[in-house]
Short mmCIF file of C-alpha atoms in Angstrom, two decimals:
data_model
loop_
_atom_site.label_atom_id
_atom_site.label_comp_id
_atom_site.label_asym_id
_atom_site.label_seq_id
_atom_site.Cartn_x
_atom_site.Cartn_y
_atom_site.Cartn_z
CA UNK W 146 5.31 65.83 -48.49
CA UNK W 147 4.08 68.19 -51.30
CA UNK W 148 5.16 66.84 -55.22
CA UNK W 149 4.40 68.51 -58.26
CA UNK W 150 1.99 66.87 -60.60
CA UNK W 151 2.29 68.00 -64.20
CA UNK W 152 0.46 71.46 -63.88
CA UNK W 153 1.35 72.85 -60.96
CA UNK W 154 5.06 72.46 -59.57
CA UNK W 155 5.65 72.29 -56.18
CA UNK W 156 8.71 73.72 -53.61
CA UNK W 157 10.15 70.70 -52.09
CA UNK W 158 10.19 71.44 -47.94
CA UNK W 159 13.70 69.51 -47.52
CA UNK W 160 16.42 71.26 -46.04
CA UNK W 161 19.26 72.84 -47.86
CA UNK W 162 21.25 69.69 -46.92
CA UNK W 163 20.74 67.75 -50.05
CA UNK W 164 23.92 66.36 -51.88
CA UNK W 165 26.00 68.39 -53.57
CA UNK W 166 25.69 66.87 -56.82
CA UNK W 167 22.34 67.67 -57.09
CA UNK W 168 22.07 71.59 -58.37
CA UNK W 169 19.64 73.97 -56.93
CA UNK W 170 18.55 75.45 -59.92
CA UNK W 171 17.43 72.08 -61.70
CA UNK W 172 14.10 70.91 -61.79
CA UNK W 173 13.02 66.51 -62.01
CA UNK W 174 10.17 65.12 -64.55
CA UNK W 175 9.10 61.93 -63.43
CA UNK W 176 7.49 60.21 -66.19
CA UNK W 177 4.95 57.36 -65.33
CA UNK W 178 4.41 54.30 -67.04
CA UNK W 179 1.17 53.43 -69.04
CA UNK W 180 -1.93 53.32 -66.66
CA UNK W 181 0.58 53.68 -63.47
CA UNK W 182 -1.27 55.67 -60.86
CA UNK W 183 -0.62 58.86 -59.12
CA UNK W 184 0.64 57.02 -55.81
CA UNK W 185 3.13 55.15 -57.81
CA UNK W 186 4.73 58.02 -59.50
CA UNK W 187 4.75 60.13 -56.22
CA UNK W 188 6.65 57.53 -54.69
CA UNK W 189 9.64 58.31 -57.63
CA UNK W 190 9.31 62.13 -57.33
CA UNK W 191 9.85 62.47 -53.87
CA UNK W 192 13.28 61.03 -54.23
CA UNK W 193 14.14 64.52 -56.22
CA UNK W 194 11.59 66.49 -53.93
CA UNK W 195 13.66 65.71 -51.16
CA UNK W 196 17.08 66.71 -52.35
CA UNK W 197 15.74 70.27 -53.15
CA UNK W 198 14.36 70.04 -56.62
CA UNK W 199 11.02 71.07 -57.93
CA UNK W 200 9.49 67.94 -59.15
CA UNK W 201 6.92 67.19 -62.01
CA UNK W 202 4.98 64.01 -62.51
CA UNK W 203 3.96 63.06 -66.05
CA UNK W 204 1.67 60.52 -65.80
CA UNK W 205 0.21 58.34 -68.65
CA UNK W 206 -2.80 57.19 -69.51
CA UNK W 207 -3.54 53.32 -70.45
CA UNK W 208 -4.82 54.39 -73.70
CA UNK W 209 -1.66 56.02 -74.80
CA UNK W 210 -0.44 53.78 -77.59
CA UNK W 211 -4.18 53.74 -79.28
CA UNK W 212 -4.47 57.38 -79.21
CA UNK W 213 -0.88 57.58 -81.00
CA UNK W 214 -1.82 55.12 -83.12
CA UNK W 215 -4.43 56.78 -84.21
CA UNK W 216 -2.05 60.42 -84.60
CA UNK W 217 -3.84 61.77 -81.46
CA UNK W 218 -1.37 64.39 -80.18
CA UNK W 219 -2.47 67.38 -79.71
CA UNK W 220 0.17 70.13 -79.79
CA UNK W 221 -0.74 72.06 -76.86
CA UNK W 222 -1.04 68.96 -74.47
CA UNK W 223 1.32 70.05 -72.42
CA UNK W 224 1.08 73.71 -72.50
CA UNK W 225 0.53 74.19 -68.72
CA UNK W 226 3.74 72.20 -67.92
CA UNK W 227 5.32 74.26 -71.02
CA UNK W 228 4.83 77.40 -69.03
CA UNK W 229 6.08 76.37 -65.51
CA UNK W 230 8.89 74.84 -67.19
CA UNK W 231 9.90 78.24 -68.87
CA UNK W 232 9.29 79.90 -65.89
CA UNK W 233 11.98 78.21 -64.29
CA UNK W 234 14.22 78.46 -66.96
CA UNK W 235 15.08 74.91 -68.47
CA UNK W 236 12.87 75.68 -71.06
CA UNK W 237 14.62 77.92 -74.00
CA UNK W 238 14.45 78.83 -78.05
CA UNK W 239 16.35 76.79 -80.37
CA UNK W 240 19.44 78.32 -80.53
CA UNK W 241 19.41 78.82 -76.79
CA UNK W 242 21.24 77.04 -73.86
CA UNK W 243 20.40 77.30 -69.79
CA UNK W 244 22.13 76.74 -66.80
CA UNK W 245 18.89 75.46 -65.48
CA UNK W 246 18.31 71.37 -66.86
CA UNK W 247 16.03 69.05 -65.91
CA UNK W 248 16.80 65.78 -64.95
CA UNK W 249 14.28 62.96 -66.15
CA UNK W 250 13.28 59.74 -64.39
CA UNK W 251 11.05 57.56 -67.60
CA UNK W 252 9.31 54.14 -66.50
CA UNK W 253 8.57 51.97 -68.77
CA UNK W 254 7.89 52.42 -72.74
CA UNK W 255 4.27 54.59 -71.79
CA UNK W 256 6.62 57.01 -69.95
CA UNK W 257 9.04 56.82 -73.29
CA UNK W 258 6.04 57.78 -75.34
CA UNK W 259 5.32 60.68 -73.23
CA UNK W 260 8.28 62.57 -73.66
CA UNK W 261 8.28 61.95 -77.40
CA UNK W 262 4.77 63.92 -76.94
CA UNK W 263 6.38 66.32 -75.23
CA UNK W 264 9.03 67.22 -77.33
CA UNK W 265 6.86 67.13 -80.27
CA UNK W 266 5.08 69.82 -78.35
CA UNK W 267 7.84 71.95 -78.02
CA UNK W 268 9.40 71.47 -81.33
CA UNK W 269 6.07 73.01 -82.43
CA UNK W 270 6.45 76.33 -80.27
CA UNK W 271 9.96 76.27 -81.52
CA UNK W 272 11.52 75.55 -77.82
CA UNK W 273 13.89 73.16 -76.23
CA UNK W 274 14.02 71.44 -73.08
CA UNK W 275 17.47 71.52 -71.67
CA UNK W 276 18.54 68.54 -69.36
CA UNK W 277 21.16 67.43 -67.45
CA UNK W 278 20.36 63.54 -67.89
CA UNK W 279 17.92 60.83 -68.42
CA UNK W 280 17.68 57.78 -65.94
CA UNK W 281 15.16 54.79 -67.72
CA UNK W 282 13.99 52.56 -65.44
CA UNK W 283 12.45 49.53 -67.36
CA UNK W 284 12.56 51.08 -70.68
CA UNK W 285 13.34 51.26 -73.60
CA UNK W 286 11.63 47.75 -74.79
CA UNK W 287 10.84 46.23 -78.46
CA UNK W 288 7.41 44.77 -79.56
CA UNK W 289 8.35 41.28 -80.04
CA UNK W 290 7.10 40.28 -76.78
CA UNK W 291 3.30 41.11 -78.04
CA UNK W 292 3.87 37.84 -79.94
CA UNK W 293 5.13 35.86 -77.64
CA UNK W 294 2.95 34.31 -74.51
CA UNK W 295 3.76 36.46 -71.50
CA UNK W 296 0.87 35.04 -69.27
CA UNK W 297 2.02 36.69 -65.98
CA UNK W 298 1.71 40.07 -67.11
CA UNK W 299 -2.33 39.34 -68.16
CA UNK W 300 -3.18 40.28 -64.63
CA UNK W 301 -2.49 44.16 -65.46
CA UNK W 302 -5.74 44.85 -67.39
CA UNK W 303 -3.89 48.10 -69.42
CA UNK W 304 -1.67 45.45 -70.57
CA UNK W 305 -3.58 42.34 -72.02
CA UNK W 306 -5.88 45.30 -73.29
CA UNK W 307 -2.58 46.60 -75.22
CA UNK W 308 -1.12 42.64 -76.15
CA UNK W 309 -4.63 41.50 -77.38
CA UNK W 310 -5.06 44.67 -79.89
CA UNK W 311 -1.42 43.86 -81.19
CA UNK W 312 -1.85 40.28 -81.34
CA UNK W 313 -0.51 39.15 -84.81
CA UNK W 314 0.89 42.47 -85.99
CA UNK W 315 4.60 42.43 -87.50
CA UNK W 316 5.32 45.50 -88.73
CA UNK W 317 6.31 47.97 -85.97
CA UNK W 318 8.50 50.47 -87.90
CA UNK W 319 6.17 53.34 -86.54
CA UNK W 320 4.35 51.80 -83.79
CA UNK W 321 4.38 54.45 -80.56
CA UNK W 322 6.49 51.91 -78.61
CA UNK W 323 9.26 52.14 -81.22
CA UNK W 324 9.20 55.58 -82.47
CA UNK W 325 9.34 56.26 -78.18
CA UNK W 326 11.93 54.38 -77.50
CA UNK W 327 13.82 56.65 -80.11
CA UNK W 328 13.32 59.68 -78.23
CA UNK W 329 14.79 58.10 -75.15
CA UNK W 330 17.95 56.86 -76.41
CA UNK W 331 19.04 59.05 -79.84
CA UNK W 332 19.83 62.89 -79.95
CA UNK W 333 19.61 62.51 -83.64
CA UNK W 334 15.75 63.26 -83.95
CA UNK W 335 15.02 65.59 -86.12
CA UNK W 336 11.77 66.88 -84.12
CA UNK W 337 13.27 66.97 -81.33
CA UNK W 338 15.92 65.60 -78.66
CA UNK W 339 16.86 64.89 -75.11
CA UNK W 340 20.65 65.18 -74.45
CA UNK W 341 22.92 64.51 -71.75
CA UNK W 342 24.38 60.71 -69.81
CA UNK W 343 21.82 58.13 -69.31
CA UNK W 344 21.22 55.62 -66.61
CA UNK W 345 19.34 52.37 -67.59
CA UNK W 346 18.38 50.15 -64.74
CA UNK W 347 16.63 46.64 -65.62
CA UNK W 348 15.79 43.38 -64.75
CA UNK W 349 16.90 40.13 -65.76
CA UNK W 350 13.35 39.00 -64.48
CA UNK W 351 11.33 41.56 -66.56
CA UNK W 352 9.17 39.72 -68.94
CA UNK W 353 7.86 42.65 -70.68
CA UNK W 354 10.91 44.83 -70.70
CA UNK W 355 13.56 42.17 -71.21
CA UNK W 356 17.26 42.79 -70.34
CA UNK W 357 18.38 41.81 -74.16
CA UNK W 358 16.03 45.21 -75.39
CA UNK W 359 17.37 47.45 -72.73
CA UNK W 360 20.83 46.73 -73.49
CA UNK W 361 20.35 47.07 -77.70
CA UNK W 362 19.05 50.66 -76.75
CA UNK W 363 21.65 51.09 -74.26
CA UNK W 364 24.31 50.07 -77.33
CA UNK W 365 22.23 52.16 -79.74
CA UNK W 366 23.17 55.48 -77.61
CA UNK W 367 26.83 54.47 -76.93
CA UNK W 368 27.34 54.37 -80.99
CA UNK W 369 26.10 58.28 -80.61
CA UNK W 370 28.99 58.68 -78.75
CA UNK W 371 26.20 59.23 -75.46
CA UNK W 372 27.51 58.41 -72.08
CA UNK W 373 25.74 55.56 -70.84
CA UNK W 374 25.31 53.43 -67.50
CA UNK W 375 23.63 50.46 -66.76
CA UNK W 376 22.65 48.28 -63.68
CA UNK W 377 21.04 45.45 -64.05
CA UNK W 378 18.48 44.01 -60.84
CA UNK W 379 18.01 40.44 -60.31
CA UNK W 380 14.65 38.99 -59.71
CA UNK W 381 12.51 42.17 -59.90
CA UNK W 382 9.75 42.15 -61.97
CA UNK W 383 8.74 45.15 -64.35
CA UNK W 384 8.71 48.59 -62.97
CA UNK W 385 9.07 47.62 -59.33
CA UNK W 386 12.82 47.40 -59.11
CA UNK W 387 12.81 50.46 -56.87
CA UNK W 388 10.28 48.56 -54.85
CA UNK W 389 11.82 45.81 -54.51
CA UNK W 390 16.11 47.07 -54.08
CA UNK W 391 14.66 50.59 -52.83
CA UNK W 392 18.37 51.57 -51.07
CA UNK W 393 20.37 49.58 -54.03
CA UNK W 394 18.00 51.52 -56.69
CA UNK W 395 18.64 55.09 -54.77
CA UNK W 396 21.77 54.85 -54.21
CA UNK W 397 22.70 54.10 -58.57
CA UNK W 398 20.56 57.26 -59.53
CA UNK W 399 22.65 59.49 -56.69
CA UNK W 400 26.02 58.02 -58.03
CA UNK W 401 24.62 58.71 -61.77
CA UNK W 402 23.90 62.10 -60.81
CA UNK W 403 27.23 62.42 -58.96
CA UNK W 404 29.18 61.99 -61.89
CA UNK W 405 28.02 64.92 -64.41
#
């Protein structure tokens, strides 16, 4: 089944017999998690490719928080995606609004620093992505965990590369991690925002994206007055919550979506 990676968008070949809820004329962004592969993020995409919606896949590399440590992001990044955005009308100026949103799926705190990327992008062109909601699977987290011995995640090479080059550091005011996690949660950015409901779904087994985190963000957008749901998984470790409750995970995001 054809899914749009993040340059070229692709017509889903479902029927016209997808739920209601979900509106023809809105497109998905799937937004990996840092050094998730292609065959991982496909699996999230066709989820939305199959209930009618032109889907995108952001993916992100494993050497996304030391290029944003270092201020390595480039303004026209995403200007390919920009454009097939625009062209299907969730992208507009400013001061404009569209009846066409996108809905986002974000894994983890890579995909959180991806749309921050994004939007910086667009905030540069002076243009706005309109969207219906934001569902955050494993995400937002907090650096304290880099401190902390979290052997079992050692095993993913992207992230005992990431743990041993933040080994010791306290200070994470503007570390790419936090200054994501803002992007995903607030509408109060002054470079740019995401608005609409949001969806977190967690684990109470997730040693790198702990429960505790994921609930402070979820808290920080209900004091912005944001509409927010949560479900919490028990037992799954990170990312693979879909993996592991596929129907139970499915079947949250399509009541999420029912309800806007």
């Amino acid at each position: 089944m054809p899914v749009a990676t993040e340059n070229t968008p692709v017509g889903s070949t479902a029927t016209k017999t997808s739920p209601a809820q979900v509106r023809s004329s809105d497109v998905a962004i799937v937004f990996g998690w840092m050094g998730g592969q292609l065959r991982h993020n496909e699996k999230y995409a066709r989820h939305f490719v199959e209930r009618g919606l032109v889907t995108f896949i952001v993916e992100c590399e494993g050497t996304v928080v030391q290029q944003q440590k270092k201020h390595v992001l480039p303004l026209d990044a995403f200007d390919s995606l920009i454009d097939e955005l625009q062209t299907l009308g969730v992208i507009s100026p400013k001061a404009g609004e569209s009846p066409h949103k996108a809905i986002l799926h974000i894994s983890s705190n890579g995909g959180c620093m991806k749309l921050r990327h994004l939007l910086l992008c667009l905030t540069s062109k002076g243009l706005v992505l309109n969207t219906r909601c934001v569902i955050l699977d494993s995400a937002p987290g907090s650096m304290q965990f880099v401190n902390e011995q979290v052997s079992s995640l050692l095993v993913d090479p992207n992230i005992a590369a990431f743990m041993k080059e933040e080994a010791g550091v306290t200070d994470f005011t503007n570390h790419p991690v936090t200054l994501g996690a803002a992007y995903a949660v607030s509408e109060r950015n002054t470079d740019g925002n995401v608005r609409g409901p949001r969806l977190f779904l967690y684990s109470d087994a997730d040693e790198l994206v702990r429960a505790k985190d994921v609930r402070m963000h979820a808290q920080r957008c209900r004091d912005e007055g944001i509409r927010v749901f949560e479900h919490m998984f028990r037992g799954s470790p990170h990312v693979r919550h879909a993996a592991v409750f596929g129907d139970e995970y499915w079947a949250k995001v399509d009541a999420f979506i029912a309800k806007l």
